[in-house]
mmCIF file of C-alpha atoms and ligand atoms in Angstrom:
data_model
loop_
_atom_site.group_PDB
_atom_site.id
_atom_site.type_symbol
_atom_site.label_atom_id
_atom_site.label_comp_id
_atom_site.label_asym_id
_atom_site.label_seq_id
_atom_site.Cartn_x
_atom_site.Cartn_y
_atom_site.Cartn_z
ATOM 1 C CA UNK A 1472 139.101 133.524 73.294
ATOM 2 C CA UNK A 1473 139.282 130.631 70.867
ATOM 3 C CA UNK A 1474 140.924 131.209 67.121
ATOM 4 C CA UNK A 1475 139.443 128.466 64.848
ATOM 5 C CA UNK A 1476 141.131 127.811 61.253
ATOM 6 C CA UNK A 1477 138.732 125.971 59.833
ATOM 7 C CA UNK A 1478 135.153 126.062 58.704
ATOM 8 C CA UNK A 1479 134.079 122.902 60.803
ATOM 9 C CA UNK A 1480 135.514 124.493 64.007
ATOM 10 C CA UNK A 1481 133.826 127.755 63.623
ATOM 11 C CA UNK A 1482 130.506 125.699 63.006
ATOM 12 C CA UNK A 1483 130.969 123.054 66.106
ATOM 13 C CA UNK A 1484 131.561 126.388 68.342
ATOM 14 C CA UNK A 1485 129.026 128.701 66.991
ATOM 15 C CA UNK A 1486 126.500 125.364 67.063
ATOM 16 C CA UNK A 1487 127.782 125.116 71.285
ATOM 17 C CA UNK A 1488 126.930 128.757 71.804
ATOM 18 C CA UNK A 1489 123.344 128.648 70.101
ATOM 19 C CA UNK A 1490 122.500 125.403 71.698
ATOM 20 C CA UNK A 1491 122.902 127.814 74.811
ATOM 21 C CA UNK A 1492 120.644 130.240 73.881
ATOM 22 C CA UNK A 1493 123.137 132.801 72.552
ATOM 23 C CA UNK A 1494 122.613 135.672 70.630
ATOM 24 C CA UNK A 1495 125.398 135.694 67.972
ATOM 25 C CA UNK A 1496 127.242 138.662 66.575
ATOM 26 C CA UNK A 1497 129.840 138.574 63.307
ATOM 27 C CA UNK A 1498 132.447 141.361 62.825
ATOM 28 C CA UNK A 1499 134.038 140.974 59.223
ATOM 29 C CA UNK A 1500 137.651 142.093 58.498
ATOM 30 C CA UNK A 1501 140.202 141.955 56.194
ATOM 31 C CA UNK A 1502 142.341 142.120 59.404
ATOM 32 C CA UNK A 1503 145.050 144.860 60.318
ATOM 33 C CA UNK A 1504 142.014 146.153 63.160
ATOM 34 C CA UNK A 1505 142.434 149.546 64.401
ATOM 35 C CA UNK A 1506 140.078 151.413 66.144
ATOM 36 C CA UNK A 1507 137.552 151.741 63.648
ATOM 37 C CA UNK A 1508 137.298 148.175 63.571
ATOM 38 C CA UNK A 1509 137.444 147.786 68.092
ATOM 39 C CA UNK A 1510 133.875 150.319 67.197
ATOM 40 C CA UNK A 1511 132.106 147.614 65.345
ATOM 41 C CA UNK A 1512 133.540 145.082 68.176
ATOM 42 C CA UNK A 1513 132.334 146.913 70.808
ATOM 43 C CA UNK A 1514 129.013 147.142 69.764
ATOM 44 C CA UNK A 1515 128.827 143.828 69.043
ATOM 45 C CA UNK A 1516 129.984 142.829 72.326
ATOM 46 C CA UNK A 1517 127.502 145.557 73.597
ATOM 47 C CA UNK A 1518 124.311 143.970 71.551
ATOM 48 C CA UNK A 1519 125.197 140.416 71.687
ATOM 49 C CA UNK A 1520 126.299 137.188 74.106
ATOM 50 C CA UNK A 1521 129.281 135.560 71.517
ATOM 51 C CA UNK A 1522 130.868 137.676 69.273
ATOM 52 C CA UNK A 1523 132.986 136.088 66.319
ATOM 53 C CA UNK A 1524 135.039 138.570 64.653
ATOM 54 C CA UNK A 1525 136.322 137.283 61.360
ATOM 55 C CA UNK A 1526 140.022 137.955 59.409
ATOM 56 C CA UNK A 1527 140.462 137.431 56.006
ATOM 57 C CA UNK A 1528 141.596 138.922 53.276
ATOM 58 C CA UNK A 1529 139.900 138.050 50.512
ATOM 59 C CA UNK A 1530 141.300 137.511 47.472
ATOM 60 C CA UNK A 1531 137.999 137.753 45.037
ATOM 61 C CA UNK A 1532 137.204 141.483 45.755
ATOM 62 C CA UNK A 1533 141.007 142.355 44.951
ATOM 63 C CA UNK A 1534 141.456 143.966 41.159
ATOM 64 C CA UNK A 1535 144.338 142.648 38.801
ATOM 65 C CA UNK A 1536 147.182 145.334 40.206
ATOM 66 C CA UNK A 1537 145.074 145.977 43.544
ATOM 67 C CA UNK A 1538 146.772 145.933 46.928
ATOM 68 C CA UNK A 1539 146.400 142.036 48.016
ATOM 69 C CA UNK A 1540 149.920 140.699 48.086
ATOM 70 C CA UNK A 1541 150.657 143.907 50.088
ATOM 71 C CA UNK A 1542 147.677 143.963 52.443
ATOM 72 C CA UNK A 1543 149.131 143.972 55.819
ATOM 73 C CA UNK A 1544 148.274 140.849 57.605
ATOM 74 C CA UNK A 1545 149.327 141.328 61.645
ATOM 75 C CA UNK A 1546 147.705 138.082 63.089
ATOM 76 C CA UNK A 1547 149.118 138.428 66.306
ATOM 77 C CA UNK A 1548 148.656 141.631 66.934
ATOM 78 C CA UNK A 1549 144.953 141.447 65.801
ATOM 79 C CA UNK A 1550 144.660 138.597 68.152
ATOM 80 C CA UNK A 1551 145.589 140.743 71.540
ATOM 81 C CA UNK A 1552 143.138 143.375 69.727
ATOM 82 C CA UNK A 1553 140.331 140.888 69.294
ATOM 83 C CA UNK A 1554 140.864 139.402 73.107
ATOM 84 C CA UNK A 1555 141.362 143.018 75.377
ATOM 85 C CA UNK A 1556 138.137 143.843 73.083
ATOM 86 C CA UNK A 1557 135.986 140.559 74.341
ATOM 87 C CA UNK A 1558 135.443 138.598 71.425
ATOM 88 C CA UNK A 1559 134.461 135.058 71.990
ATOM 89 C CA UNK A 1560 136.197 133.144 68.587
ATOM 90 C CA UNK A 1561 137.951 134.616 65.643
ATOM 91 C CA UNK A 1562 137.544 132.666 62.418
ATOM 92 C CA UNK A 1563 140.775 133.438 60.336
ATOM 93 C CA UNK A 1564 140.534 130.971 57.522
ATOM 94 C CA UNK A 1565 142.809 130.395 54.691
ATOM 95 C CA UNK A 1566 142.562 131.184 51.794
ATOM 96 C CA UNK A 1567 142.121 127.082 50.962
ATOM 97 C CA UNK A 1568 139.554 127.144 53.224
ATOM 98 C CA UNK A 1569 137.332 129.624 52.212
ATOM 99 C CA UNK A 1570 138.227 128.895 48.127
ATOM 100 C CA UNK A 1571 139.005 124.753 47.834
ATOM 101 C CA UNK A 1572 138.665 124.960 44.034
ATOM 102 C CA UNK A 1573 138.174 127.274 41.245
ATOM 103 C CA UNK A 1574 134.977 129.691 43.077
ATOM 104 C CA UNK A 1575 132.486 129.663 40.137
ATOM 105 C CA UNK A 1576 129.640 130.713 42.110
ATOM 106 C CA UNK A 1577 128.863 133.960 42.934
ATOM 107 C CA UNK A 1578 126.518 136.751 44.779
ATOM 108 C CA UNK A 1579 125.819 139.943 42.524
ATOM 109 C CA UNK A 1580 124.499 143.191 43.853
ATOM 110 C CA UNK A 1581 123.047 144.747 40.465
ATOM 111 C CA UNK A 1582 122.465 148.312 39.815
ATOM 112 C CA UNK A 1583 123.795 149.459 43.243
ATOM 113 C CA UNK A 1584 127.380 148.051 42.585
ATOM 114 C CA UNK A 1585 127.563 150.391 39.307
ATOM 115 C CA UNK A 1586 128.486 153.560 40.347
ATOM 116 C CA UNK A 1587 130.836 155.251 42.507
ATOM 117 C CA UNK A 1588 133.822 152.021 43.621
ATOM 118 C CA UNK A 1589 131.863 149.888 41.725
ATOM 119 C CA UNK A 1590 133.144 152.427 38.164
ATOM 120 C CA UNK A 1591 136.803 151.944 38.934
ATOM 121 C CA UNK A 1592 136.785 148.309 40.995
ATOM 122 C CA UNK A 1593 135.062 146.002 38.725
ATOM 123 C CA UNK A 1594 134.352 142.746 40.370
ATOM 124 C CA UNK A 1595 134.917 144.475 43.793
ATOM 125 C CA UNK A 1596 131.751 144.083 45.544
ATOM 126 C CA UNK A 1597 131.041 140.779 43.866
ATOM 127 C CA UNK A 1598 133.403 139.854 45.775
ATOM 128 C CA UNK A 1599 132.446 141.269 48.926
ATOM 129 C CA UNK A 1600 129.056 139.895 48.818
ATOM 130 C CA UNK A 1601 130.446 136.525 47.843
ATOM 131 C CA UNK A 1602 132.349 136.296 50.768
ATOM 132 C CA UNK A 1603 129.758 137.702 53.025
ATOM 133 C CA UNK A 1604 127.460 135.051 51.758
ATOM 134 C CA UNK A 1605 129.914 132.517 52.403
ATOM 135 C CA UNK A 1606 130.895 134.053 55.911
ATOM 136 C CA UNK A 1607 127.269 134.119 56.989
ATOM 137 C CA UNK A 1608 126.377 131.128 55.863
ATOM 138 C CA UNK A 1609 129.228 129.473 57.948
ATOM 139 C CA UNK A 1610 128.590 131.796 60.947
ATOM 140 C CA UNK A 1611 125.103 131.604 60.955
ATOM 141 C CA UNK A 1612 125.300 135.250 62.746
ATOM 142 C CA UNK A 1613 122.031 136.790 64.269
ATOM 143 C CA UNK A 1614 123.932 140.280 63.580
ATOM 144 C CA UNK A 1615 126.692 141.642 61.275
ATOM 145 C CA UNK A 1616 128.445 144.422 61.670
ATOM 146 C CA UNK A 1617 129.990 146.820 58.959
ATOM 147 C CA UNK A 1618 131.618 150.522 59.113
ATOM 148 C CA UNK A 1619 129.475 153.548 57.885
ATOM 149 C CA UNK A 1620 133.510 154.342 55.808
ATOM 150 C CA UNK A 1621 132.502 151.925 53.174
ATOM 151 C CA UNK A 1622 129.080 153.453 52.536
ATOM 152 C CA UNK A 1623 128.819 151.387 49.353
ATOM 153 C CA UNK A 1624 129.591 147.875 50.747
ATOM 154 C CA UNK A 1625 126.987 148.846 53.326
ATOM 155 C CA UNK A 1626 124.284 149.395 51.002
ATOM 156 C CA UNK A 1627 124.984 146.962 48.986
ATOM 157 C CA UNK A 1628 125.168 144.292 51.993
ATOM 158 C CA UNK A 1629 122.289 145.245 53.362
ATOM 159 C CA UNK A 1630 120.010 145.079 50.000
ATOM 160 C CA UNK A 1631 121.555 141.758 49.419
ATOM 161 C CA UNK A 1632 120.364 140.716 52.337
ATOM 162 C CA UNK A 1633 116.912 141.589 52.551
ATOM 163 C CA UNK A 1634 116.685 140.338 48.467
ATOM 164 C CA UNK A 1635 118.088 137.225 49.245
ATOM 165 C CA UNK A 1636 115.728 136.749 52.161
ATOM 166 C CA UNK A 1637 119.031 136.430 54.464
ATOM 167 C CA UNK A 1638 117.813 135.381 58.489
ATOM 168 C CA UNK A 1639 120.525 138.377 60.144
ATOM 169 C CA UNK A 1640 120.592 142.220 60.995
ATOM 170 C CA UNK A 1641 122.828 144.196 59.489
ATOM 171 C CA UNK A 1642 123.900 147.401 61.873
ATOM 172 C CA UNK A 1643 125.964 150.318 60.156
ATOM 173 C CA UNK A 1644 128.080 151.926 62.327
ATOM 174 C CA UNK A 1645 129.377 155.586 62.182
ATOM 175 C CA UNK A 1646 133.167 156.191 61.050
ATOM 176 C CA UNK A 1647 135.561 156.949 63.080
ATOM 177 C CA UNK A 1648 138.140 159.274 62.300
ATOM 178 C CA UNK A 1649 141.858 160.471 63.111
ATOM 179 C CA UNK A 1650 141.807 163.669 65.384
ATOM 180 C CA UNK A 1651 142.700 165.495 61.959
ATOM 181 C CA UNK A 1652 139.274 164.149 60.062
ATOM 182 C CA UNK A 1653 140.929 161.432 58.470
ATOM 183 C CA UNK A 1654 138.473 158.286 58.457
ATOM 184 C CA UNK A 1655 140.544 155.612 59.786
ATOM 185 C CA UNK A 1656 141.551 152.775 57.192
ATOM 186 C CA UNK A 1657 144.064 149.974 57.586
ATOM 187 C CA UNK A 1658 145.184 151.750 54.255
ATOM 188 C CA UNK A 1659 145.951 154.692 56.040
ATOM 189 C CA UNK A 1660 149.374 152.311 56.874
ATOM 190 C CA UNK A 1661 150.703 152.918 53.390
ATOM 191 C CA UNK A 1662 150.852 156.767 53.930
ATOM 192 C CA UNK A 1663 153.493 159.018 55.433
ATOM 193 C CA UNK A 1664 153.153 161.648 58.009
ATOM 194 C CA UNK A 1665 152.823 164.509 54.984
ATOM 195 C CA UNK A 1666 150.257 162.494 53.356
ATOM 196 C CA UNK A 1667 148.505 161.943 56.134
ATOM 197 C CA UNK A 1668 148.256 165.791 56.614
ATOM 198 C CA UNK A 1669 147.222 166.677 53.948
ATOM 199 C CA UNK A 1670 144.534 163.559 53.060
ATOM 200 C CA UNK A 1671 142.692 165.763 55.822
ATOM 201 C CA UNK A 1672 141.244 168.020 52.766
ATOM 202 C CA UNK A 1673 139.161 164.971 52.190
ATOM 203 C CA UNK A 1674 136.889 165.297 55.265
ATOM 204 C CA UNK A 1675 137.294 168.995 54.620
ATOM 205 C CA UNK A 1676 135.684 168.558 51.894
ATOM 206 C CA UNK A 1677 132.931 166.500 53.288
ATOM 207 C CA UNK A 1678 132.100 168.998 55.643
ATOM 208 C CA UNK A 1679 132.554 172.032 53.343
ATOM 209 C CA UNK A 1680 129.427 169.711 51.184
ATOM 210 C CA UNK A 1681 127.430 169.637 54.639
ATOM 211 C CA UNK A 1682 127.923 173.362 55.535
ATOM 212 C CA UNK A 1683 126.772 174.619 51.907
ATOM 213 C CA UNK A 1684 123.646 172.104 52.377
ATOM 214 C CA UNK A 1685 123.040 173.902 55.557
ATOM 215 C CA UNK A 1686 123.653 177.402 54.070
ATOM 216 C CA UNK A 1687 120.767 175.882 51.722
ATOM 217 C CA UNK A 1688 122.577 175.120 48.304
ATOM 218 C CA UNK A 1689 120.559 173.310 46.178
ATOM 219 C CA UNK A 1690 122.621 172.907 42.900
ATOM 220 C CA UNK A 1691 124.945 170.181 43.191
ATOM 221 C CA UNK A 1692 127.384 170.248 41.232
ATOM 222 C CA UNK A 1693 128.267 173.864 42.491
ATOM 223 C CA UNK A 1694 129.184 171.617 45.594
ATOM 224 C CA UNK A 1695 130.957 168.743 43.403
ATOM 225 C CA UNK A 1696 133.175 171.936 42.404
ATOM 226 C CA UNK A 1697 134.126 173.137 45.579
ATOM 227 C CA UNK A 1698 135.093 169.803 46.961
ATOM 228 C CA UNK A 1699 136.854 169.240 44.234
ATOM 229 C CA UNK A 1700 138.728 172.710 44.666
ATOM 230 C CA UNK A 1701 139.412 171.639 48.303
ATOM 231 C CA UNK A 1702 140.724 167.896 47.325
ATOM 232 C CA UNK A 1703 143.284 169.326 44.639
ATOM 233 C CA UNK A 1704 145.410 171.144 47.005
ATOM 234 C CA UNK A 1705 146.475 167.870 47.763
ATOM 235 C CA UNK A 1706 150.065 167.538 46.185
ATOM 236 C CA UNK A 1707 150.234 164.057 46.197
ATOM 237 C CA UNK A 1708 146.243 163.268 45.341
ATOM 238 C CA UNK A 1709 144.713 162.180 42.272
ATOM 239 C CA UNK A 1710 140.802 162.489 42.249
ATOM 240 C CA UNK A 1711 139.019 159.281 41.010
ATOM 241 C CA UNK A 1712 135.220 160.593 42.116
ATOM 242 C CA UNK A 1713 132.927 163.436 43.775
ATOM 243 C CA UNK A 1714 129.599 162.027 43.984
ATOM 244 C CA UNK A 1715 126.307 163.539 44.900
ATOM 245 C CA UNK A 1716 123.809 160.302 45.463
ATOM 246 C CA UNK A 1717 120.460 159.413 46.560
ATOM 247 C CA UNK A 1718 121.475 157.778 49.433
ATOM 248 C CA UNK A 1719 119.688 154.350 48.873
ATOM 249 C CA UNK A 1720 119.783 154.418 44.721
ATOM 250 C CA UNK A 1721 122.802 155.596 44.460
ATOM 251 C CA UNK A 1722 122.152 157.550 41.587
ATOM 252 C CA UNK A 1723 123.910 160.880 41.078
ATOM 253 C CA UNK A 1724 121.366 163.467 42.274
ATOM 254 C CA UNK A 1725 121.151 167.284 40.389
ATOM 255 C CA UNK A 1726 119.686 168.501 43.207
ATOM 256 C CA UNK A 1727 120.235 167.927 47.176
ATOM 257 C CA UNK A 1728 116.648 166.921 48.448
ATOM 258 C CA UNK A 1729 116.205 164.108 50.812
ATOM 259 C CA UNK A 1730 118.375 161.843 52.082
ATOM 260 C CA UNK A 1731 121.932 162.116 50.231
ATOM 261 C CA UNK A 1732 124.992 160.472 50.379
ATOM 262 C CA UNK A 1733 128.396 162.563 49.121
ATOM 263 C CA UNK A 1734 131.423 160.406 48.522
ATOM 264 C CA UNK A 1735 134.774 160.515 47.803
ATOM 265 C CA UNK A 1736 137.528 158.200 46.395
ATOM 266 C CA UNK A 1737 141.513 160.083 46.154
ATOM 267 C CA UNK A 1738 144.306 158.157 45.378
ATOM 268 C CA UNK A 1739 147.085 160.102 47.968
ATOM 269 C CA UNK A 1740 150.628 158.574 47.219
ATOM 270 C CA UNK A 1741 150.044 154.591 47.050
ATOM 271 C CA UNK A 1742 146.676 154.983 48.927
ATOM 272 C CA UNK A 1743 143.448 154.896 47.712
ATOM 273 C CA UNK A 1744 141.176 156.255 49.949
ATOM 274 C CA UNK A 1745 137.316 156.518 50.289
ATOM 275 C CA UNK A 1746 134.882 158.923 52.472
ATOM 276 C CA UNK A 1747 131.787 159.896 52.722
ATOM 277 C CA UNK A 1748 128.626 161.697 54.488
ATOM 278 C CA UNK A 1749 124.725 161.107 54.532
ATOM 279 C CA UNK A 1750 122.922 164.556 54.715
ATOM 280 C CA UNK A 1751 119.197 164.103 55.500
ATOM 281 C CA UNK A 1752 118.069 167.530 54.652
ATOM 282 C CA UNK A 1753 114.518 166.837 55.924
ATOM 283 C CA UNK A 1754 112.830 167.620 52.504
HETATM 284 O O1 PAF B 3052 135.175 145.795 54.734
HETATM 285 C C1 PAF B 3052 135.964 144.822 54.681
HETATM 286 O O2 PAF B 3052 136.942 144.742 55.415
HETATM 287 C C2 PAF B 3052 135.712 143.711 53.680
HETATM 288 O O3 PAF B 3052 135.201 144.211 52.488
HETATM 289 C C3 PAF B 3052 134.805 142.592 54.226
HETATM 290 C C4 PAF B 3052 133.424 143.108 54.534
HETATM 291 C C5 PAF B 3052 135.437 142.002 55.484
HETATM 292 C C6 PAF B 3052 134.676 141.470 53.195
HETATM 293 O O4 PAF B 3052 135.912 140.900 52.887
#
């Protein structure tokens, strides 16, 4: 496995692999990989022939007060993950690298970033899809590969590729979660056992949304209510949203029909955490 620091390495050995006839898969990460993460590695390793799994955190998606100084950055540890998993490079730039000067050009999602994060984290996923754009344009990846967990950044990735008339796949894959429910999140670090416990109530509260869909409850917001009654028994948890959206609008939905996404953001202790579900209900 090669590391490469700099955005003229990455290029000379992505440029080697095509010139070989390789199909070329990108996993982005902030770093700090844990098993949700080894998911989107492993299919990448599955689909593709040279998998580049990038690491960096990136500062233009963090708010004023957000967690960046704090994010946890475990470079050698994420190597060892990133080599027993079979990736070919990782590209773990710095900061100078991937921002030489004042960045006063950027990618906007419109509409779709609005809601939900996008309400709280202003300037969030213009960030994201800044660096995306930057990462793929350095890359050149035939696929990228992003976690179902951030159902937002997914959406919003994938229409800002197919707007921008971007030449790569984007696959979604499904979350993963601790054996308690708990999506897995390198934020998931900042919690303690208690909190962990109890930040359970937020897939509980997922699936208490799926099983009154099933039982055939049409009125959301009776299912916004008892989600919400579900995420306040968590002592330590503040509610910032309990959203019932059309799963590719985004738009809050009155009643469940079609395909809907339900998502969650709780602040438990210092974390802030995010879940969600897509319901197809068929109609
Ligand atoms: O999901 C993440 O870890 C980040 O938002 C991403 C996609 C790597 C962009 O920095």
């Amino acid at each position: 496995m090669e590391v490469a620091e700099t955005i003229e390495s990455v290029r000379r050995i992505v440029k080697n692999a095509r010139n070989e006839g390789r199909k070329i898969g990108l996993v982005p990460t902030m770093g700090a990989l844990h098993i949700g993460h080894i998911s989107l590695i492993e299919a990448a390793v599955k689909d593709c022939d040279f998998v580049i799994v990038s690491i960096f955190v990136n500062p233009t998606q963090f708010g004023p007060g957000e967690d960046f100084e704090k994010y946890p950055r475990p470079l050698d540890a994420d190597l060892k993950i990133c080599k027993k998993a079979g990736v070919d490079v990782v590209f773990a730039p710095s900061p100078e690298q991937m921002y030489p000067a004042e960045n006063i050009t950027w990618v906007n999602v419109e509409k779709l970033t609005e809601p939900l994060c996008g309400k709280s984290r202003p300037g969030h996923f213009r960030g994201v899809t800044t660096v995306c754009t930057k990462l793929f344009n350095i890359v050149t990846p035939d696929t990228a590969y992003f976690g179902q967990k951030d159902a937002q950044q997914a959406i919003v990735i994938k229409r800002m590729v197919v707007d921008l008339n971007m030449p790569l796949e984007i696959v979604i894959c499904p979350t993963v979660r601790e054996p308690n429910g708990l999506a897995v999140s390198s934020r998931n670090q900042y919690l303690t056992a208690r909190q962990k416990k109890d930040a359970a109530n937020i897939y509980k509260s997922l699936q208490t949304c799926r099983g009154m869909i099933d039982a055939g409850t049409t009125e959301a917001h009776q299912i916004i209510a008892e989600m919400r009654k579900i995420l306040q028994q968590i002592p330590s948890g503040q509610i910032e949203y309990v959203s019932i959206v059309d799963a590719e609008t985004l738009e809050s939905v009155d009643k469940i029909a079609g395909k809907i996404l339900a998502a969650v953001a709780v602040k438990v202790g210092p974390a802030r955490l995010i879940d969600n579900i897509l319901v197809d209900t068929g109609k």
